[in-house]
Amino acid sequence: MRALSADLADRAFRTALRSGGEFAELFGEHRINRAVSAEDGVIERATAGVDCGIGMRVLHGGTFHYGFTEDLSDEAVLALAARLAGQYRAGGPAGVPSRVRAATAPTGPAEPPGWPDMAGMADAVEACDGHARRFDHRITQVTPLCTDTVQDVTIVNSDGQFVVDRRVRVRLRVKVVATGPDGSKATGIETAAGSSGYDVIAERGPAWLAESACQQAITMLDARPTPAGEMPVILHAGSGGVLAHEACGHGLEGDIALNLRSVYADRRGEQVASEHVTLIDDPSIDGLWGSYRFDDEGTAATPSVLIDGGTLTGYLTDRRIARMHGQPNSGNGRRVSYRYHPIIRMSNTYIAAGRHAPQDLIAATGHGLYAKRLGGGSVDPTTGEFNFTVREAYLIRDGAVDAPVYGATLTGDSVGALRSIDMVADDLEFVAASCGKDGQRAWVTVGQPTVRVSSLLVAGSAR
Amino acid sequence: MSPGLAETATAILERARPSTEQAEVFASEVSTTSMRWLNGELEYERLVTNRGVGLRVVAGDRYGYSYSSALDPAGVETLVGLARDAAAANRGSAGYRLPPRSELPVPVVSGLCHPAALGTTTADRHELPARVAGVLGEITDAAAPPVRVQRMLCVDNHGRRSITSSTGVAGSYQVSGVSLWIELLTDGRSSHAFANGRSLWDLDLRADLGAAVARLARTAGPPQPAEGVATIVLSPPAAASLIGAIVPALTGEAVRKGHSHLAGSLGRPIAGTLLTIDDDPLDVRGMSARPFDDEGTPSAPLRLLDCGILTSFLHNYATGLAGGTESTGHAFRSSYRSTPEVAPTNLVVRTGKLSTSELVRAAEPCLYVDEWHGGRATSSRAHTGRFSAVLSGTWWRGGGWAGPAEPVGVAGRIEDLLRRLVLVGAELGTELSNSYTVRTPALAFEGVRLSGRQR
C-alpha cells in the first residue's frame, strides 16, 4: 500500500477540521491474512486475503465521527475528510491547526523472520496432526489451525504524530477430541501464539502442542460431574488469568470505569483487592500475542500498573478518554482494522508473581476446586458480576489434587473475588487469547501465577 | 450493489477462470451507520461502506479461497494469485467441486429491504433518543423510581449480496436491517431492551422497552438465595440462549467432524414432545431471511425438531455431500472474507397456548429466568452435549413476583433438560444471535436442579 504522505494528511486534516473540531486522525492499513487447517488427518482448508484501506476519525466536542475508504487515491481521502466535516454542525470556532510532521522511521521487521509460504504452514499443521494422532488411540479428532498476519500501518494525526509500523502475528492452535469406550467425549486445546514471527511455534514445537492438547482430552475422559456450591478455587497459572482479564480488567478500562461508572470508578487509592494482588497491563513485553510497539492511535507502548498490592492505582485509557477525563493516556487505543475506530483494550494483562510455590497453595487447601484451564465466560463490566466455564478442572481433597471433574462454571463479583485471593504463587505464565468488546475482537494475552481464591460459587451438576 | 462492484465481480470471475477449473465470486456491499449515545449525548457516529469479494476456486483439482477489499487491477491480480496459492497448499481437498446450479426455483422473499431504510437520514437517527424518551414516559409509572437511558446503540444498514460462479450459480438480493440496544437504569439496577426491524420505523419500541421496564420493576429488592430443585421458566431471551446452545450440534459440519453429540440421533427424541423447531429463511420477521444461501442454494423452511424428535441437520453443499444428502440451503458467510460455513437462519419454536403471564402462573412456584449466561458455544459442548450456565431471574410465588434470585448455576446434559419441558408459551420473542435469529416463546422446565449460595 502506498504510505500516507505528510502532505496528504495535512490537507485531509485541514479539510476535516474546517468547521471546528479538536482532533483528526488517519489510520492506513494493508494486511495479508493467511490460514491453513486440517481435519480428518488431511489439510482441508487454506485461505488468504487482503485488507486495505484508510480510516479517519474527527473529534468534535464530546462526539467523534468515523469513516473509511478503500479507494486510496488523494481524492478519495479528501472526500472522506469533507464528509466527516459535514457530519457535525458548522459555525463553531475554527478547528485547531494541523501539525503534521514527517513520519518516524518505520518500525517492525522488514521481512518477518522465517516466514514460510502456505505449503510451509501446511507442513506445521500436518506435523501437529500427526503427533496428536500417534499420541493415543482414543484421540479421534484432531483440528490444527495455523494462521499468520502481516499488518502494515500508518498512523498520522493533527497533533503531529506520524507512525509507520509493521506488526506480525503467528498462531498455531490444535483442538483434539478423545472418545472413551462408552462413547463419552472430551476435548483438549493448546495454542502457541506470538508477535515476533514463526519462532513462537519453533520454541515449543508442534509435538509439544499436540501432546498437551491430547493429555487434556484423555484426562477429562475420566472426569465426573463437578459438585456445586461455594468452595476455595485454585486458578492454575496462565489461563486462570482470564478471570483477572474479564472480571477486573474490563472494569478498569477508562470508557467503562469513567464513563459508565463501573465498580472501580473514583476508587483510585482504595483497596479493591487483597494485598497479594498486583495487576499490570504491559503491551511492551517483547513477542507476546497482545504486544505492540505503538497502539492504533500511534501512542508508544508502556506498562500500566492498575492495582498495586491491592490498591487501585490507575485506569487504561486511549487518547479520547484521557482527554475527556483529564487522565494520562496509557496507550491502549486499539482497533480491529481501518474499518473501526479505536477503543480502549487490554494488551498483556497479568497478576504479578507472588512468593509461594504452586504446590503450597494446593497443600493448604483441604477441599476445593483446582481450575487448570478456564474456558469462555461473560462479565457485566459495570457491576463486575462474572461467570466462566472451566475446561479442565480437578477436585482438591485433603490438600492434594484428586479426580478430574467436568461441567464447572465459576460465578461471582470481581471485587469480591479479588479480595478473596489469599495466596499467590511464583509461577507466572502467559496465555494467548482473543477478547471481544463493542463488536471488535482484539489479540490479548492473559497471565497470572497460580492463585487461590478463598471462596467462589461453583455451578456443577453433581449432587 | 453498485454497478462498479457488479462489474468487478464478473471481471474477477473471468480473470480467474483461465487458470482454474472452477471459480465462484461472492460479493457484498453493505452501508452501515452506527450511533451511540451516552447519558443522552451522542458519543459517536460511524458511517461506513464495506465492500469486497471472496473468491473460491478449484485449481489443480484442489480448493482455495481468497478475499480482498482492494479491487483495483493490482488487487485483483493479488486476489487470484492468493487463491491459487491457497489451493496449492490445500493438500486434502483433491476432487473438490463447487456447487452446481440448483434445479429448484429461487423463492421470492418480499420485505427483505424496507424502502424507507434506503432513505434514512442523519436527522432521522438523531431523533431516536427523543422517540425512546417519549415511549418511556408513556409506559413508566410516574410514582415509581425514575428510569433513565444510560447507553443506546443504533446500527442500521442496507446492502446487497451477490454470487456468480462458473458452474452457473448466479443471484443477488438487497437487504436492510436495524438493531437498537438500550440500557436502562433505575436505583442502581440495569435492564436492556433490544429492538430490531427492517428500518427505523419498523421498531416496536413500546413492546421492547416495556419488557425491559417490567424487568426492572420485578427485580427490585434484595436478591434471594436459590438452591435445590425448582421449575424454571425461561423468558424468550433466555430460551433463545438455550436453543442457541444446541445449534453447534445441529450443523452438518459438526456431524462430519465428529463434533456433534447428536450425530446418530436422527429420528430419535432429544427433547420433550412439546418442542418443535423449524428454521425458516423465508420469514422476514427473522433478520437472517434470504432467498438463497451464501453459495446460491435456494432457501426453504426446514423442520429440525418435530415434537422432540430430531428430524434434520443443517447442511451446506460440502457437508451435504459428505453426509450422503443434499444441501439444506444453510451455507453461511459472516462476510465476503469468510468461506461458506453452516448456520441456521431463523429458528422458530412452535408456540403453545398460554400467554407468558399465564405460563408463569401455571408453573408456580417457579424461577422466571431473564438471562441465561454462558449457554452458547462457550459452555455448551457440541461434542459431549454437556452444558453449564448461570441464570439470573425472579421468583414467582404466592400469586406474584417474590423478588430477584441470586445468580444460580445449572449444569448437566442438554437433552436431559430439554426433556423436562412441560409448558410452552404463546408469545414469540425475536432474539438476534451473531449469525441467526431465534424466535421463541417462554419455555417452562420442571425438576431442574439449581446450585446457588448456601445459607
PDB file of C-alpha atoms in Angstrom, chain B residues 68 166 200-201:
ATOM      1  CA  SER B  68      -9.954  -8.736  -0.792  1.00  0.00           C
ATOM      2  CA  SER B 166     -18.504 -20.836 -13.393  1.00  0.00           C
ATOM      3  CA  LEU B 200     -36.041   2.768  11.936  1.00  0.00           C
ATOM      4  CA  TRP B 201     -39.819   2.971  11.505  1.00  0.00           C
TER       5      TRP B 201
END
